[in-house]
XYZ file of C-alpha atoms in Angstrom:
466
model
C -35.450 -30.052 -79.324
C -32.154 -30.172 -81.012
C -29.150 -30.889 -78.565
C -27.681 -27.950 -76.759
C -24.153 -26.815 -75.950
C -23.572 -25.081 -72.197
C -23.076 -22.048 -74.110
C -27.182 -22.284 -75.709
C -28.037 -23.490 -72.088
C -26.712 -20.384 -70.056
C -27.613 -17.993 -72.710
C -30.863 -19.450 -73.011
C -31.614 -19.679 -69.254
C -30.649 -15.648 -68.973
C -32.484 -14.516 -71.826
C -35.065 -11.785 -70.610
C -36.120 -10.167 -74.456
C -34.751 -12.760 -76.820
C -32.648 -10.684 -79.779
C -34.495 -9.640 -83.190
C -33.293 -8.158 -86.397
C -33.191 -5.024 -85.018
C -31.800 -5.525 -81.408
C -29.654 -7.218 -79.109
C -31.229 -9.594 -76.489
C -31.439 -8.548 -73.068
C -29.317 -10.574 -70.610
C -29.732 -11.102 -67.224
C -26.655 -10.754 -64.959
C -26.105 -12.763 -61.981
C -22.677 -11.187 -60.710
C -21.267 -8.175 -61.110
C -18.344 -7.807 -60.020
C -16.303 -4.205 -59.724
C -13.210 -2.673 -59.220
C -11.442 0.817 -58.568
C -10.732 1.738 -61.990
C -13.732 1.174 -64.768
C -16.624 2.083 -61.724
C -15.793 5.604 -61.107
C -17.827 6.662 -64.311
C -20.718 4.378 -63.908
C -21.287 5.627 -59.885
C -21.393 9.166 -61.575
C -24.019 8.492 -64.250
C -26.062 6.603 -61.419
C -26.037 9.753 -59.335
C -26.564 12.187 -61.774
C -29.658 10.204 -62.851
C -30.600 10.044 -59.270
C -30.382 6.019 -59.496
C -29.398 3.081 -57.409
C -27.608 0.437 -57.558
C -30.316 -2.614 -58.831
C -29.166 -5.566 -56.848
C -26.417 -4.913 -54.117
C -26.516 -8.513 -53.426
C -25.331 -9.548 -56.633
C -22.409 -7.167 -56.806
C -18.513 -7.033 -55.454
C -16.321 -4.863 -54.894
C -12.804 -4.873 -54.590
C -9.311 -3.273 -54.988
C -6.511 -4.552 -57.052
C -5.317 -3.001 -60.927
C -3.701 0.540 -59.474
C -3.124 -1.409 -55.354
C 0.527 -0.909 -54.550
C 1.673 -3.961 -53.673
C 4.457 -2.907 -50.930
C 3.254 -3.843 -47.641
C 4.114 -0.295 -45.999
C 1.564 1.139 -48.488
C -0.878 -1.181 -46.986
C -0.507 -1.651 -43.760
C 2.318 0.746 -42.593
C 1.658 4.183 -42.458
C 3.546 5.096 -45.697
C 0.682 6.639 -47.941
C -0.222 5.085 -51.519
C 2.742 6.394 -54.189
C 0.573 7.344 -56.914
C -2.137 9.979 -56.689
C -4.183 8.883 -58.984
C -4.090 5.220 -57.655
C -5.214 6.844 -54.152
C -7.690 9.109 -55.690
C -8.999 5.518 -57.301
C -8.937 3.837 -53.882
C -10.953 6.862 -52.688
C -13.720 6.873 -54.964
C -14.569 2.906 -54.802
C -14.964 3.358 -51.421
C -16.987 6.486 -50.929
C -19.089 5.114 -53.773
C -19.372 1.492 -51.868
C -20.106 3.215 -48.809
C -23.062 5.418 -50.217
C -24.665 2.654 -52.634
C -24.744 -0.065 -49.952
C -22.181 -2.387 -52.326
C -19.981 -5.063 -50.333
C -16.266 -4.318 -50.591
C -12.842 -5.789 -49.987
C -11.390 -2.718 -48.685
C -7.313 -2.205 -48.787
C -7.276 -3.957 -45.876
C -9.926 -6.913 -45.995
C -8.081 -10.092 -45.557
C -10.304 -11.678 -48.594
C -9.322 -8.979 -51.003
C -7.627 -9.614 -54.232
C -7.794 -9.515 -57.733
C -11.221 -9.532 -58.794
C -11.121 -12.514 -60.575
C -8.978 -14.500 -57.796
C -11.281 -13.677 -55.582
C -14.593 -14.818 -56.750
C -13.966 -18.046 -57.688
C -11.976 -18.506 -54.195
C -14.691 -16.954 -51.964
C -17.462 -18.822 -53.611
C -19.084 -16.105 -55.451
C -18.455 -17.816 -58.662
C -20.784 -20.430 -59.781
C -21.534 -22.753 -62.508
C -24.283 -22.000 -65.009
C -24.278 -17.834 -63.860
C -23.910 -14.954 -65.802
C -20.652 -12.364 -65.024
C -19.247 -9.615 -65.656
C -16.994 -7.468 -64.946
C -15.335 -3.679 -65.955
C -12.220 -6.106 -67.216
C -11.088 -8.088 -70.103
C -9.768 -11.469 -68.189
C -13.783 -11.921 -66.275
C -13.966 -14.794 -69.129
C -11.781 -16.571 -66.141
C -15.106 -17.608 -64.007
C -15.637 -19.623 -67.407
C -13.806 -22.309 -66.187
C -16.596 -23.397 -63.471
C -19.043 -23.737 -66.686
C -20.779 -19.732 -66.291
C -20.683 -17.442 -69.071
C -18.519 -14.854 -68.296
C -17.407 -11.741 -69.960
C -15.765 -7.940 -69.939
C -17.542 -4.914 -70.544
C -16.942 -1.131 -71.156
C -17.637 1.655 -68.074
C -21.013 2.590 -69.353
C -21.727 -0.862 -69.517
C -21.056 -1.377 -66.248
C -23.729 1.606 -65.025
C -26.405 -0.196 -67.282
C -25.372 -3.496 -65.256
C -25.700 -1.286 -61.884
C -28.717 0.357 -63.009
C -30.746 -2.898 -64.413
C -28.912 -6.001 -63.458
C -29.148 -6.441 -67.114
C -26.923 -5.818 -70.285
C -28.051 -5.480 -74.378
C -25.818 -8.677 -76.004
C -25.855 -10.178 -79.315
C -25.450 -13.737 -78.933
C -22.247 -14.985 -80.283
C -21.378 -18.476 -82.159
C -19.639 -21.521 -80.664
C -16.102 -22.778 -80.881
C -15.100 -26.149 -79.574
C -11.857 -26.029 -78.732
C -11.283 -30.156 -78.281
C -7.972 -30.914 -76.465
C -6.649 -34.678 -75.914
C -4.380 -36.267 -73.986
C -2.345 -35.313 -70.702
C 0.147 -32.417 -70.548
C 3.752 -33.770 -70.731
C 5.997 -32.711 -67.274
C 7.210 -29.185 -67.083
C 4.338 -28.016 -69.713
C 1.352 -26.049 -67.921
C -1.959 -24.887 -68.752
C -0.488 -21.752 -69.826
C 1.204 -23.561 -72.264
C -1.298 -25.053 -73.149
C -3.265 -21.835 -73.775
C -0.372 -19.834 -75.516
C -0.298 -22.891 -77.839
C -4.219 -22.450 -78.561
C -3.947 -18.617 -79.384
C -1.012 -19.090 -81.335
C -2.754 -21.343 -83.492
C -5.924 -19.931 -84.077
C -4.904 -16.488 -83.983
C -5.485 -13.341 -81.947
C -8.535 -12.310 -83.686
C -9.604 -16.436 -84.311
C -12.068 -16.717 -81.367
C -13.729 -13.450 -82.640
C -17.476 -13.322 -82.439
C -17.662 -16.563 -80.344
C -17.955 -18.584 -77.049
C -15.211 -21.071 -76.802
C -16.051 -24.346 -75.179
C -12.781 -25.840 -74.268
C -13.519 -29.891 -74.117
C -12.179 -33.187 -74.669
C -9.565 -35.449 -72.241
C -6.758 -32.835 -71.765
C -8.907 -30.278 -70.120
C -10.931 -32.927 -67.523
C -7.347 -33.671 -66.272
C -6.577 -30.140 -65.554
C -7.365 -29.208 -62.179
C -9.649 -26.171 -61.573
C -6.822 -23.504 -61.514
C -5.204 -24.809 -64.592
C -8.961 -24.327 -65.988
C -9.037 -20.747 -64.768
C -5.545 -20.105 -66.560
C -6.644 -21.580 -69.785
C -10.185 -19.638 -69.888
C -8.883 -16.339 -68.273
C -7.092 -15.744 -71.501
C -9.928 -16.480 -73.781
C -10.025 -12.449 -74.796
C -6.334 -12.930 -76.379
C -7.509 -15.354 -78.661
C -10.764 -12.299 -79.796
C -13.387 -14.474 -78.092
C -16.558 -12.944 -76.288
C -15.631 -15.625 -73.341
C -14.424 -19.071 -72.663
C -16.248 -22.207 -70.902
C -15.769 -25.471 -69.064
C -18.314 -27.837 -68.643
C -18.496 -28.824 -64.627
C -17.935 -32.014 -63.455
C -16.294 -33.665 -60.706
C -13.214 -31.560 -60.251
C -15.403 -28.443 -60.204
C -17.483 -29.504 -57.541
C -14.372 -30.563 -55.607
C -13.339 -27.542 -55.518
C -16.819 -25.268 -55.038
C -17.583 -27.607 -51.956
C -14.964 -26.335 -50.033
C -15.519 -22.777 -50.923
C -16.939 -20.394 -47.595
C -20.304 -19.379 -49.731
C -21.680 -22.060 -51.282
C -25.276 -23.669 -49.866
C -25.159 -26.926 -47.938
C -27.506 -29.524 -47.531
C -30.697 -29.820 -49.293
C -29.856 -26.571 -51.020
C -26.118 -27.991 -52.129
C -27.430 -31.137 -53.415
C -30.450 -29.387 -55.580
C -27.452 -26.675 -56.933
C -25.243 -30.031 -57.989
C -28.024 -31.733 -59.926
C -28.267 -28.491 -61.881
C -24.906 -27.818 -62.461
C -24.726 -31.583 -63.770
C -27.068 -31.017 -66.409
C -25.022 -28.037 -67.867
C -22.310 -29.887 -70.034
C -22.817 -29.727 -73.734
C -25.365 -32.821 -75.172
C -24.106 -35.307 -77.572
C -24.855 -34.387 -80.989
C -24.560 -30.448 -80.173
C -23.571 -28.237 -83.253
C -20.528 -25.821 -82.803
C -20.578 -23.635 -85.573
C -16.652 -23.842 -85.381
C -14.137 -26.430 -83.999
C -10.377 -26.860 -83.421
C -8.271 -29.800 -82.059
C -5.257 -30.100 -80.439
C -3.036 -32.735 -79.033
C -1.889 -31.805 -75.680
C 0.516 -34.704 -75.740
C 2.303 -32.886 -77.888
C 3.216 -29.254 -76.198
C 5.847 -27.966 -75.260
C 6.987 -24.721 -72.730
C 5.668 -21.801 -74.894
C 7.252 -18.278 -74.620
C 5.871 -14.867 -76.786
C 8.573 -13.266 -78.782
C 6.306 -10.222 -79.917
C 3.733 -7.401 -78.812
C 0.339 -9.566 -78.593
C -0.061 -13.318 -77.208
C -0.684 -15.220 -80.632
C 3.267 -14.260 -81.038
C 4.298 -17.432 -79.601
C 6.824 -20.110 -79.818
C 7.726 -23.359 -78.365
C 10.835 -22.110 -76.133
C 13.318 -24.130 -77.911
C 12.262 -23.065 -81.893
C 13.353 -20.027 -83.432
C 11.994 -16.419 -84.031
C 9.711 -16.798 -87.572
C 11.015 -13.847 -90.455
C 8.827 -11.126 -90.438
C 8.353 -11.814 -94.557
C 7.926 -8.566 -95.036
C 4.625 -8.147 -92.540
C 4.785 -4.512 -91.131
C 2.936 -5.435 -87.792
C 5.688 -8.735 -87.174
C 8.304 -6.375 -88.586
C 7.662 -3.648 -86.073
C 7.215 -5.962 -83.156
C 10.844 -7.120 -83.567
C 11.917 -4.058 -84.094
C 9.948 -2.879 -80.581
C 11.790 -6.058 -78.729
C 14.878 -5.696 -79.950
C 14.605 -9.473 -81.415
C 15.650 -10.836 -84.989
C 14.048 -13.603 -87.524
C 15.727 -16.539 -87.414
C 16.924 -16.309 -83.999
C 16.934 -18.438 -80.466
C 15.364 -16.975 -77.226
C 16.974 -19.717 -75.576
C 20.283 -17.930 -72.980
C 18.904 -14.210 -74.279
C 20.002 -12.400 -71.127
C 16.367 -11.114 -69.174
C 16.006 -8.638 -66.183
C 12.737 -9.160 -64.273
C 10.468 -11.536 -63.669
C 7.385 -11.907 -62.552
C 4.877 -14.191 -60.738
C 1.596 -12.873 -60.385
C -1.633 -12.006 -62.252
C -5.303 -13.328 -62.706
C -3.577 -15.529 -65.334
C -1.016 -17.220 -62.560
C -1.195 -15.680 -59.637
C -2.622 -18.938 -57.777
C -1.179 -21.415 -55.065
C -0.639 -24.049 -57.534
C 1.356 -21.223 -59.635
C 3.134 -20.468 -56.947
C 4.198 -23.924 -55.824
C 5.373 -24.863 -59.502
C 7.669 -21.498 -58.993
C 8.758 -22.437 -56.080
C 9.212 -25.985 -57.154
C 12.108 -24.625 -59.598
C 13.493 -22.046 -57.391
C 13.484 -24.483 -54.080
C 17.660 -24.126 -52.799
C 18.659 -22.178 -55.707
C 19.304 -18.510 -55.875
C 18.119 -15.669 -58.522
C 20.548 -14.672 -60.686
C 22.810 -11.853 -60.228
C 20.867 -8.724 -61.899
C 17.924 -10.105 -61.602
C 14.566 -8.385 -60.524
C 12.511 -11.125 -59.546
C 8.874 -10.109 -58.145
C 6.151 -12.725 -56.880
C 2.668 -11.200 -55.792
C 0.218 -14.231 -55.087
C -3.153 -13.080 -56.232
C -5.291 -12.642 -53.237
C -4.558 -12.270 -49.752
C -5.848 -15.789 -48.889
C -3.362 -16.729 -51.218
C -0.218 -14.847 -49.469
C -1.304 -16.572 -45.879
C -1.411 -19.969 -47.810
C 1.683 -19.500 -49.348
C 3.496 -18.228 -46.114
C 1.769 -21.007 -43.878
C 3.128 -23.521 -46.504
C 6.782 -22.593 -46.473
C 6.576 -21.783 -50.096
C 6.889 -17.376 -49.502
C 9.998 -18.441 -47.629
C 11.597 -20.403 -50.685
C 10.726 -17.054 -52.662
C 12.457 -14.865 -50.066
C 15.510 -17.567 -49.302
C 15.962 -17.644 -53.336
C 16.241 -13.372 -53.362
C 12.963 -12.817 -54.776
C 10.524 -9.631 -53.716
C 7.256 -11.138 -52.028
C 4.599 -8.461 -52.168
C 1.037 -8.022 -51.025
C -1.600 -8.759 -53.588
C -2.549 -7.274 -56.601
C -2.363 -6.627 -60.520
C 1.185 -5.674 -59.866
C 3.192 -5.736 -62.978
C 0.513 -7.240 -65.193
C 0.042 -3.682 -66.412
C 1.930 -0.962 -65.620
C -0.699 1.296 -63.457
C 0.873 0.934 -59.579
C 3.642 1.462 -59.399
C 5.213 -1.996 -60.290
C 6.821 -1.394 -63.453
C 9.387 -2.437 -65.916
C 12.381 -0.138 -67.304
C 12.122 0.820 -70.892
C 14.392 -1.627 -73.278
C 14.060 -3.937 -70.314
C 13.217 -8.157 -70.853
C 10.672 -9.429 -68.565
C 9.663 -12.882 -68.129
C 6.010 -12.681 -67.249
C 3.648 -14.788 -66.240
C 0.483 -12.497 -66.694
C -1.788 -12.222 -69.923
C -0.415 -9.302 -72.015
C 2.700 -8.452 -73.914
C 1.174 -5.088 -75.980
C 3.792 -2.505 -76.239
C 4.232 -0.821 -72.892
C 1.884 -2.787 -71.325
C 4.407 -3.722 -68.431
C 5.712 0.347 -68.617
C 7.098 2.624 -71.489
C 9.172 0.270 -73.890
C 9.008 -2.454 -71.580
C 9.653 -5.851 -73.644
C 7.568 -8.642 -72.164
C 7.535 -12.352 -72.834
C 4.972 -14.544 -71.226
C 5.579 -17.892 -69.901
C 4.247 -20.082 -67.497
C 5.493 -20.242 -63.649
C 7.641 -22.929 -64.332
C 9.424 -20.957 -67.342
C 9.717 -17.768 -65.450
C 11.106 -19.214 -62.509
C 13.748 -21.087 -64.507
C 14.725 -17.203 -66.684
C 14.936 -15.736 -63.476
C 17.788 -18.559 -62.108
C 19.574 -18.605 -64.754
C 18.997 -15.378 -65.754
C 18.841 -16.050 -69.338
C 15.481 -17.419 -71.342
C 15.743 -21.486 -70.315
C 14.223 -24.567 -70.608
C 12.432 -24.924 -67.397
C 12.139 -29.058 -68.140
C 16.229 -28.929 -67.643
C 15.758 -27.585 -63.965
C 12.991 -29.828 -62.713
């Protein structure tokens, strides 16, 4: 047998009808997770088929893209702002209650975004197949699982079957070297990737992301780098396990112990890629060499290391109306352009150790005068970590807004939005016109970056405050 990425061993290892000429394979699913606002449809195709949901214990529920993230909301008796985001709230659970799914109600202390939460509460394995009703599930690729988004009716074929029609893609190492130089993060790292190989450059594949400058990132750097694996076109991004995944897993609340632990940890060893596989492409990158990365257009491959300038449009319609949309030139510096929000949060960075590089910049300094700064940690767990730590307090000392958790500003569905014509520092996944609100103008950035635009109020260097 010829030698095997993890991408060929997963697939293979799920394959229940392996694909022909004439159709897709059919893939087993091992998670499913859900959320409030791509289930609705596929609970109301189950029960106007009169069907059930296949395997309760291999799906989640929780709340988090249309969640207000104001406490009151929450906990206080102030009722959710948005009708539509209660009427979503509604549904998930009265269709959790009545198909015997688990769910992180409004109020469960483990709830969060859905892909915060299942790597944290030890639904995430290496090895499984996920999905999820959302673009960013390729983030559970980071523990070595193939993980991807899928449509609504998708998701009521995954509830109906446990199983989902896929044509297998290609593979795409992605080989990165060397150690990230201070004040450069995995999102960096990441933006760098995409803005190299283009939005649509991972199109039709699996990335593998390999080499020395990913086994030195810890496990939420890995979920950063993987979550945005869809802004690059790919189907999903992987890490091979090793050492630092375990770590990690072995202190999550549901994974085996024991006999049980130590048969899971031989298997997961014997995931990585063999020597001699075949990727049908490959890229390499030095991480040595990165720098802090900011977007200056309307997608994520329009990136830039933070001190270069804006490239000319050269006459490109799309480039030429993304400038035109952010209110940006050719030729010129981000570097002291005057921004009004930012924000921490998102299944991209909404992590302790993003919140502790934030905080890390912010720590006896103040946010600048006209300055919207908003931090929403990505899970709950997350929010009593950070307040246990001291780190919420150097948030709320600095004159930042520390919510509850949630999507939040990531996409402009709750309530947390941006003004039109408005600059936002962002340190989510997606800067598509209006994605942030009607003519918002985002630029994503890593925690550090953010936190350094929102002190000085202007687009900085984030290396010249740490």
């Amino acid at each position: 047998m010829s030698a095997r990425t993890l991408f060929d061993k997963v697939w293979a290892s799920h394959e229940v009808v392996p694909e022909s000429a004439d159709a897709p394979a059919v893939l087993y699913v091992d998670l499913h997770l859900i959320h409030e606002v791509t289930s609705p449809q596929a609970f109301a195709v189950l029960r106007a088929s009169g069907l059930k949901v296949r395997r309760v214990d291999r799906t989640l529920a929780t709340m988090d893209h249309s969640t207000p993230t104001r406490t009151a909301q929450i906990f206080g008796d102030v009722p959710i702002a948005l009708d539509d985001a209660a009427k979503q709230v509604r549904q998930l659970e009265d269709n959790t209650r009545a198909f015997g799914v688990e769910l992180f109600g409004l109020r469960d202390p483990r709830r969060g975004i859905v892909h915060v939460i299942g790597p944290e509460q030890g639904y995430t394995r290496p090895g499984m197949t996920i999905v999820c009703g959302d673009s960013h599930t390729s983030t559970h690729g980071a523990f070595g699982s193939l993980a991807f988004g899928i449509g609504s009716t998708e998701v009521g074929h995954v509830l109906a079957t446990q199983c989902l029609l896929q044509r297998k893609p290609k593979a795409f190492a992605v080989n990165v070297s060397g150690r990230l130089p201070a004040g450069v993060t995995a999102k960096d790292m990441i933006l760098a990737i995409i803005g190299k190989i283009g939005v649509s450059g991972g199109t039709g594949h699996v990335l593998e992301y390999r080499g020395s400058g990913i086994e030195a990132l810890s496990m939420e750097e890995r979920m950063t780098v993987c979550n945005m694996s869809i802004e690059a076109g790919a189907r999903a991004g992987m890490i091979a396990p090793d050492e630092v995944t375990f770590a990690y897993l072995a202190e999550r609340p549901r994974m085996p112990t024991g006999r049980p632990w130590d048969e899971a940890l031989a298997g997961w060893r014997a995931l990585a890629s063999e020597p001699g596989a075949v990727f049908d492409r490959s890229v390499d990158f030095d991480a040595t060499r990165l720098e802090p990365m900011i977007t200056y257009g309307t997608n994520p491959g329009m990136v830039l290391p933070i001190g270069a300038s804006i490239p000319a449009s050269g006459g490109d319609p799309v480039t030429e109306r993304a400038l035109a949309y952010m209110g940006l030139r050719g030729g010129e510096s981000l570097l002291g352009k005057r921004i009004d929000v930012v924000f921490i949060g998102s299944c991209t960075n909404g992590r302790l150790e993003d919140l502790e590089a934030a905080a890390r910049v912010l720590k006896g300094r103040r946010v600048a005068a006209g300055v919207q700064m908003l931090v929403v940690p990505g899970s709950q767990q997350i929010k009593r970590e950070a307040e246990q730590s001291g780190i919420a307090d150097v948030f709320k000392e600095a004159g930042a807004d520390w919510r509850e958790s949630g999507c939040s500003m990531c996409l402009g569905m709750n309530g947390d939005t941006v003004a039109s014509g408005a600059y936002a520092v962002s340190t989510s996944n997606r800067n598509f016109e209006g994605r942030q609100g009607v003519g918002a103008r985002t630029l994503l950035a890593s925690p550090y970056t953010a936190a350094a635009c929102a002190v000085t109020g202007r687009i900085s260097d984030p290396r010249e405050l740490l």
